[in-house]
Tab-separated table of C-alpha atoms in Angstrom:
chain	number	residue	atom	x	y	z
A	1087	MET	CA	-60.183	-24.223	12.431
A	1088	ASN	CA	-59.091	-20.304	12.518
A	1089	GLN	CA	-55.526	-21.561	10.325
A	1090	PHE	CA	-59.015	-23.182	7.926
A	1091	ILE	CA	-60.588	-20.269	7.225
A	1092	LEU	CA	-57.349	-18.151	7.040
A	1093	PHE	CA	-57.013	-20.679	3.871
A	1094	ILE	CA	-60.387	-19.984	2.361
A	1095	GLU	CA	-59.405	-16.939	2.266
A	1096	LEU	CA	-55.922	-16.787	1.337
A	1097	THR	CA	-57.024	-19.346	-1.768
A	1098	ARG	CA	-60.327	-16.884	-2.231
A	1099	LEU	CA	-62.773	-20.196	-2.945
A	1100	LYS	CA	-64.953	-18.276	-1.456
A	1101	LYS	CA	-64.703	-16.020	-4.645
A	1102	PRO	CA	-65.393	-18.382	-7.503
A	1103	ILE	CA	-64.995	-16.005	-10.342
A	1104	GLY	CA	-61.286	-16.104	-10.217
A	1105	TYR	CA	-61.206	-20.087	-11.019
A	1106	MET	CA	-64.996	-19.626	-13.189
A	1107	LEU	CA	-62.704	-17.779	-14.957
A	1108	LEU	CA	-60.257	-20.062	-16.031
A	1109	PHE	CA	-62.641	-22.699	-16.210
A	1110	TRP	CA	-64.505	-21.380	-19.198
A	1111	PRO	CA	-61.660	-20.639	-21.451
A	1112	CYS	CA	-60.826	-24.756	-20.494
A	1113	ALA	CA	-64.260	-25.769	-21.355
A	1114	TRP	CA	-64.571	-23.618	-25.109
A	1115	GLY	CA	-62.096	-25.666	-25.755
A	1116	LEU	CA	-62.784	-29.017	-24.468
A	1117	THR	CA	-65.863	-28.368	-26.830
A	1118	LEU	CA	-64.946	-26.929	-29.763
A	1119	ILE	CA	-62.910	-30.752	-30.387
A	1120	TYR	CA	-65.121	-32.991	-29.327
A	1121	ASP	CA	-67.521	-35.192	-31.383
A	1122	PHE	CA	-70.529	-35.129	-29.716
A	1123	SER	CA	-71.796	-38.360	-31.710
A	1124	GLN	CA	-69.280	-40.445	-29.034
A	1125	ASN	CA	-69.981	-41.245	-25.254
A	1126	LEU	CA	-70.207	-38.107	-23.875
A	1127	ASN	CA	-68.737	-40.151	-20.066
A	1128	ASN	CA	-65.373	-38.870	-21.727
A	1129	TYR	CA	-66.824	-35.369	-21.834
A	1130	LEU	CA	-68.154	-34.635	-18.620
A	1131	PHE	CA	-65.470	-36.419	-17.499
A	1132	TYR	CA	-62.827	-33.549	-18.917
A	1133	LEU	CA	-64.728	-31.222	-18.318
A	1134	LEU	CA	-64.535	-31.870	-14.485
A	1135	LEU	CA	-61.285	-32.913	-14.330
A	1136	PHE	CA	-60.860	-28.727	-15.666
A	1137	PHE	CA	-62.790	-27.498	-13.291
A	1138	LEU	CA	-61.390	-29.310	-10.840
A	1139	GLY	CA	-57.781	-28.805	-12.076
A	1140	SER	CA	-58.534	-25.047	-12.541
A	1141	VAL	CA	-59.668	-24.562	-8.851
A	1142	LEU	CA	-57.343	-25.926	-7.410
A	1143	MET	CA	-54.424	-24.283	-9.735
A	1144	ARG	CA	-56.388	-20.275	-9.616
A	1145	SER	CA	-55.843	-21.179	-5.375
A	1146	ALA	CA	-52.575	-21.920	-5.599
A	1147	GLY	CA	-51.514	-18.830	-7.456
A	1148	CYS	CA	-53.883	-16.593	-5.482
A	1149	ILE	CA	-50.596	-17.525	-2.451
A	1150	ILE	CA	-47.624	-17.824	-4.935
A	1151	ASN	CA	-49.093	-14.013	-6.121
A	1152	ASP	CA	-50.292	-12.775	-1.891
A	1153	ILE	CA	-46.593	-14.156	-1.227
A	1154	LEU	CA	-44.823	-12.506	-3.659
A	1155	ASP	CA	-47.046	-8.840	-3.152
A	1156	ARG	CA	-46.768	-9.333	-0.108
A	1157	LYS	CA	-44.738	-5.840	0.613
A	1158	PHE	CA	-47.807	-4.089	-1.912
A	1159	ASP	CA	-50.745	-5.623	-0.622
A	1160	SER	CA	-50.615	-4.014	2.701
A	1161	GLN	CA	-49.947	-0.482	1.514
A	1162	VAL	CA	-53.510	-0.895	-0.254
A	1163	SER	CA	-56.751	-0.659	0.722
A	1164	ARG	CA	-58.596	-3.053	-0.458
A	1165	THR	CA	-55.790	-5.732	-0.112
A	1166	LYS	CA	-54.199	-4.658	3.377
A	1167	ASN	CA	-55.950	-7.581	5.102
A	1168	ARG	CA	-55.127	-10.541	3.122
A	1169	PRO	CA	-53.239	-12.725	5.587
A	1170	ILE	CA	-50.739	-13.904	3.802
A	1171	ALA	CA	-50.214	-9.038	3.882
A	1172	SER	CA	-51.162	-9.275	7.403
A	1173	LYS	CA	-48.604	-11.914	8.929
A	1174	LYS	CA	-50.817	-14.088	10.086
A	1175	ILE	CA	-49.990	-16.800	7.533
A	1176	SER	CA	-46.496	-16.469	7.222
A	1177	VAL	CA	-44.797	-17.126	3.297
A	1178	SER	CA	-43.167	-20.283	4.824
A	1179	ARG	CA	-46.182	-22.118	5.573
A	1180	GLY	CA	-48.099	-20.236	2.158
A	1181	LEU	CA	-45.171	-22.011	-0.193
A	1182	ILE	CA	-46.753	-25.071	1.575
A	1183	TYR	CA	-50.045	-25.269	1.013
A	1184	ALA	CA	-49.331	-24.107	-2.332
A	1185	ALA	CA	-47.291	-26.880	-3.090
A	1186	PHE	CA	-49.403	-29.429	-1.657
A	1187	LEU	CA	-53.100	-27.550	-4.014
A	1188	CYS	CA	-49.972	-27.991	-6.467
A	1189	GLY	CA	-49.475	-31.837	-5.958
A	1190	LEU	CA	-53.597	-32.716	-6.084
A	1191	ALA	CA	-53.543	-30.383	-9.742
A	1192	PHE	CA	-50.813	-32.713	-10.625
A	1193	LEU	CA	-52.815	-35.539	-9.807
A	1194	VAL	CA	-55.539	-34.432	-12.478
A	1195	LEU	CA	-53.682	-33.629	-14.562
A	1196	ILE	CA	-51.801	-36.725	-15.270
A	1197	ASN	CA	-55.749	-38.119	-16.409
A	1198	PHE	CA	-55.101	-36.639	-19.903
A	1199	ASN	CA	-52.275	-37.531	-22.596
A	1200	TYR	CA	-48.971	-36.605	-22.632
A	1201	PHE	CA	-49.057	-33.525	-25.091
A	1202	THR	CA	-51.215	-32.214	-22.421
A	1203	ILE	CA	-49.140	-32.700	-19.751
A	1204	LEU	CA	-46.113	-31.382	-21.283
A	1205	ALA	CA	-48.434	-28.336	-22.563
A	1206	ALA	CA	-49.140	-27.906	-19.679
A	1207	LEU	CA	-45.966	-28.192	-17.511
A	1208	ALA	CA	-44.684	-25.273	-20.166
A	1209	SER	CA	-46.764	-22.951	-18.899
A	1210	MET	CA	-46.314	-23.048	-14.982
A	1211	PRO	CA	-43.580	-20.112	-15.701
A	1212	LEU	CA	-45.741	-18.073	-16.935
A	1213	ALA	CA	-48.619	-19.212	-14.478
A	1214	PHE	CA	-46.095	-18.044	-11.405
A	1215	THR	CA	-44.610	-15.020	-12.837
A	1216	TYR	CA	-46.995	-13.129	-13.498
A	1217	PRO	CA	-47.887	-11.387	-10.284
A	1218	LEU	CA	-43.987	-9.812	-11.386
A	1219	MET	CA	-45.112	-8.257	-14.183
A	1220	LYS	CA	-46.820	-5.545	-12.753
A	1221	ARG	CA	-43.560	-3.732	-11.518
A	1222	TYR	CA	-41.935	-4.387	-14.957
A	1223	THR	CA	-44.524	-2.380	-17.572
A	1224	TYR	CA	-48.500	-1.723	-17.756
A	1225	TRP	CA	-49.469	-4.326	-19.830
A	1226	PRO	CA	-48.791	-7.114	-16.990
A	1227	GLN	CA	-52.730	-8.151	-18.002
A	1228	LEU	CA	-51.657	-9.091	-21.630
A	1229	PHE	CA	-49.768	-11.673	-19.718
A	1230	LEU	CA	-52.532	-12.874	-16.948
A	1231	GLY	CA	-54.681	-13.280	-20.934
A	1232	ILE	CA	-51.516	-15.015	-21.985
A	1233	THR	CA	-51.534	-17.332	-18.628
A	1234	PHE	CA	-55.327	-18.033	-18.151
A	1235	ASN	CA	-56.971	-18.546	-20.956
A	1236	TYR	CA	-53.805	-21.389	-21.566
A	1237	GLY	CA	-56.961	-24.206	-20.838
A	1238	LEU	CA	-58.233	-23.782	-24.238
A	1239	ILE	CA	-55.464	-25.087	-25.360
A	1240	LEU	CA	-54.962	-27.709	-23.061
A	1241	GLY	CA	-58.844	-27.957	-23.594
A	1242	TRP	CA	-58.509	-28.718	-27.551
A	1243	THR	CA	-55.405	-31.634	-27.551
A	1244	SER	CA	-57.052	-33.059	-24.076
A	1245	ILE	CA	-59.012	-34.355	-27.385
A	1246	THR	CA	-56.460	-34.605	-30.143
A	1247	GLU	CA	-52.953	-34.218	-29.380
A	1248	SER	CA	-52.516	-31.297	-31.476
A	1249	ILE	CA	-53.069	-28.256	-33.434
A	1250	ASN	CA	-53.517	-26.061	-35.638
A	1251	ILE	CA	-55.090	-22.041	-36.147
A	1252	ILE	CA	-58.789	-22.578	-35.152
A	1253	PRO	CA	-57.739	-23.270	-30.951
A	1254	ILE	CA	-55.411	-20.463	-31.335
A	1255	ILE	CA	-58.172	-17.755	-32.851
A	1256	PHE	CA	-60.442	-18.367	-30.490
A	1257	TYR	CA	-57.557	-18.637	-27.881
A	1258	LEU	CA	-56.731	-15.033	-29.253
A	1259	GLY	CA	-59.750	-13.624	-28.431
A	1260	ALA	CA	-60.104	-15.106	-24.760
A	1261	ILE	CA	-56.790	-13.183	-24.480
A	1262	PHE	CA	-58.250	-9.473	-25.379
A	1263	TRP	CA	-61.203	-10.953	-23.548
A	1264	THR	CA	-59.219	-11.249	-20.346
A	1265	LEU	CA	-57.198	-7.713	-21.226
A	1266	GLY	CA	-60.873	-5.950	-20.687
A	1267	TYR	CA	-61.643	-7.153	-17.890
A	1268	ASP	CA	-59.266	-7.360	-16.017
A	1269	THR	CA	-58.153	-3.799	-17.188
A	1270	ILE	CA	-62.009	-2.974	-15.404
A	1271	TYR	CA	-60.781	-5.136	-12.646
A	1272	GLY	CA	-57.872	-2.929	-12.494
A	1273	TYR	CA	-60.040	0.548	-12.048
A	1274	GLN	CA	-60.724	-1.155	-7.722
A	1275	ASP	CA	-56.531	-0.442	-7.200
A	1276	ILE	CA	-55.805	2.348	-9.813
A	1277	LYS	CA	-55.113	4.973	-7.190
A	1278	ASP	CA	-53.079	3.498	-4.862
A	1279	ASP	CA	-51.043	1.758	-7.553
A	1280	GLU	CA	-50.375	4.844	-8.824
A	1281	ILE	CA	-48.331	5.631	-5.631
A	1282	ILE	CA	-46.625	2.844	-4.794
A	1283	GLY	CA	-45.073	2.287	-8.746
A	1284	LEU	CA	-47.023	-0.536	-9.916
A	1285	LYS	CA	-48.192	-0.740	-13.371
A	1286	SER	CA	-51.647	-1.789	-15.197
A	1287	THR	CA	-52.952	-1.470	-18.933
A	1288	SER	CA	-55.977	0.449	-16.484
A	1289	ILE	CA	-53.514	2.689	-15.499
A	1290	LYS	CA	-51.551	3.392	-19.477
A	1291	PHE	CA	-55.441	3.590	-20.322
A	1292	LYS	CA	-57.094	5.772	-17.990
A	1293	GLY	CA	-57.614	8.537	-20.517
A	1294	THR	CA	-59.016	6.294	-23.187
A	1295	ALA	CA	-60.456	3.936	-20.632
A	1296	LYS	CA	-62.991	2.948	-22.727
A	1297	THR	CA	-62.147	2.565	-26.342
A	1298	PHE	CA	-59.509	0.516	-25.517
A	1299	LEU	CA	-62.276	-1.266	-24.313
A	1300	ILE	CA	-64.225	-1.215	-26.567
A	1301	ILE	CA	-61.417	-2.439	-29.407
A	1302	CYS	CA	-60.466	-5.521	-26.470
A	1303	TYR	CA	-64.540	-6.254	-26.865
A	1304	SER	CA	-64.913	-6.408	-31.158
A	1305	ILE	CA	-61.159	-8.449	-31.524
A	1306	LEU	CA	-62.859	-10.736	-29.388
A	1307	ILE	CA	-66.184	-10.735	-31.096
A	1308	SER	CA	-64.188	-10.053	-34.295
A	1309	LEU	CA	-62.846	-14.042	-33.738
A	1310	LEU	CA	-65.569	-15.606	-32.272
A	1311	VAL	CA	-67.181	-15.184	-35.819
A	1312	ILE	CA	-63.665	-16.494	-37.783
A	1313	GLY	CA	-63.162	-18.665	-34.823
A	1314	GLY	CA	-66.492	-20.126	-35.869
A	1315	TYR	CA	-66.833	-19.422	-39.308
A	1316	LEU	CA	-63.153	-21.896	-39.680
A	1317	MET	CA	-65.580	-24.613	-37.381
A	1318	ASP	CA	-68.055	-24.325	-39.766
A	1319	PHE	CA	-70.704	-23.570	-37.463
A	1320	ASN	CA	-74.738	-23.749	-38.329
A	1321	PHE	CA	-75.925	-20.856	-38.655
A	1322	LEU	CA	-77.620	-20.603	-34.530
A	1323	TYR	CA	-74.528	-19.738	-33.492
A	1324	PHE	CA	-73.973	-16.631	-35.652
A	1325	LEU	CA	-77.293	-15.022	-34.698
A	1326	PHE	CA	-76.380	-15.528	-31.183
A	1327	LEU	CA	-72.871	-14.220	-30.700
A	1328	ILE	CA	-75.472	-10.938	-30.423
A	1329	ILE	CA	-76.314	-12.271	-26.781
A	1330	PRO	CA	-72.100	-11.901	-25.983
A	1331	ALA	CA	-71.926	-8.686	-27.571
A	1332	ALA	CA	-74.841	-7.342	-26.367
A	1333	GLN	CA	-73.646	-7.786	-23.081
A	1334	LEU	CA	-70.514	-6.557	-23.404
A	1335	PHE	CA	-70.953	-3.361	-25.107
A	1336	LEU	CA	-74.471	-2.847	-24.121
A	1337	PHE	CA	-74.209	-3.808	-20.061
A	1338	GLN	CA	-70.183	-3.170	-19.615
A	1339	ILE	CA	-68.897	-1.309	-21.607
A	1340	LYS	CA	-71.974	1.834	-21.342
A	1341	CYS	CA	-72.304	1.261	-17.573
A	1342	PHE	CA	-68.512	1.375	-16.778
A	1343	ASP	CA	-67.218	4.508	-14.769
A	1344	LEU	CA	-62.987	4.024	-13.832
A	1345	ASN	CA	-64.313	6.092	-10.821
A	1346	ASN	CA	-67.179	4.185	-9.345
A	1347	THR	CA	-65.601	1.074	-7.414
A	1348	SER	CA	-68.662	-1.058	-6.331
A	1349	THR	CA	-69.125	-0.963	-10.707
A	1350	CYS	CA	-66.125	-2.419	-11.688
A	1351	LEU	CA	-66.897	-4.758	-9.383
A	1352	LYS	CA	-69.714	-5.192	-10.599
A	1353	ILE	CA	-68.909	-5.532	-13.785
A	1354	PHE	CA	-65.719	-7.328	-14.182
A	1355	LYS	CA	-67.655	-10.621	-11.819
A	1356	SER	CA	-70.429	-10.324	-14.456
A	1357	ASN	CA	-67.864	-11.918	-17.501
A	1358	ASN	CA	-68.247	-15.217	-15.831
A	1359	TYR	CA	-71.517	-15.014	-17.656
A	1360	LEU	CA	-70.261	-14.499	-20.815
A	1361	GLY	CA	-67.982	-16.595	-20.118
A	1362	LEU	CA	-70.837	-19.393	-19.870
A	1363	ILE	CA	-73.095	-17.414	-22.400
A	1364	ILE	CA	-70.715	-18.532	-25.568
A	1365	PHE	CA	-69.807	-22.105	-23.986
A	1366	ILE	CA	-73.875	-22.098	-24.640
A	1367	ASN	CA	-73.025	-20.645	-28.532
A	1368	ILE	CA	-69.889	-22.985	-29.422
A	1369	LEU	CA	-72.956	-26.397	-27.877
A	1370	ILE	CA	-75.246	-24.850	-29.985
A	1371	GLY	CA	-72.711	-24.270	-33.313
A	1372	LYS	CA	-71.364	-28.416	-32.532
A	1373	ILE	CA	-74.482	-29.887	-32.078
A	1374	PHE	CA	-76.756	-28.339	-34.163
């Protein structure tokens, strides 16, 4: 039982924000391309597959992240008690768990077409090298955005086995979304990160954080508008974009305080609701 509890802690399964932020872009991409005049069974089935894949890959990613960062995690107050950093779980056991989760994720993946399978496998090097980026660049959040939102492309290709400019525009918007919310998240550890020499956009833009967030979220909303125009969405889609824009600018940016770690965490977690709001927005654009 103790090992099971440690496994849950290691994979962050009790913290759904991680896998939900991985899932929402998948749902966006699938919804953008799906023909809702057809039977909904395939749509719901693929939505379930993407959810399961998000949970499994996020869990495996957490383990790899903790293995690569174990020496740094042990020096950061928020992460020093993680199972691998505190040596409650060995590196070898962690690798076994990660391999098992990746195996389950592959069983989910093979339900898709060959194009999507190959595209997903091609993203694996990015997914497992992301934790190394904060050692070398102030832009690890950019690499996270590229990796974390890749599911939007997979959601699109799962139906059409091809790609065009539309999913790329939404994908770029999602990358700037991640740049924003993960910069906010990074302010929880900024003091420790500066001491041990890690890099992030949180550190790079410490003096101009709100300006950086305004730029990121403005680009996100702009690309959602452009993408909606290219999709020939109805007026309601553009009208209801006011809701995510308000959440971003009137809540996230207005309430943001880089010196208040609890507020930063609260704002970061609110992005789960933002992902849902944009998902509903895309549904409105497609159906009505």
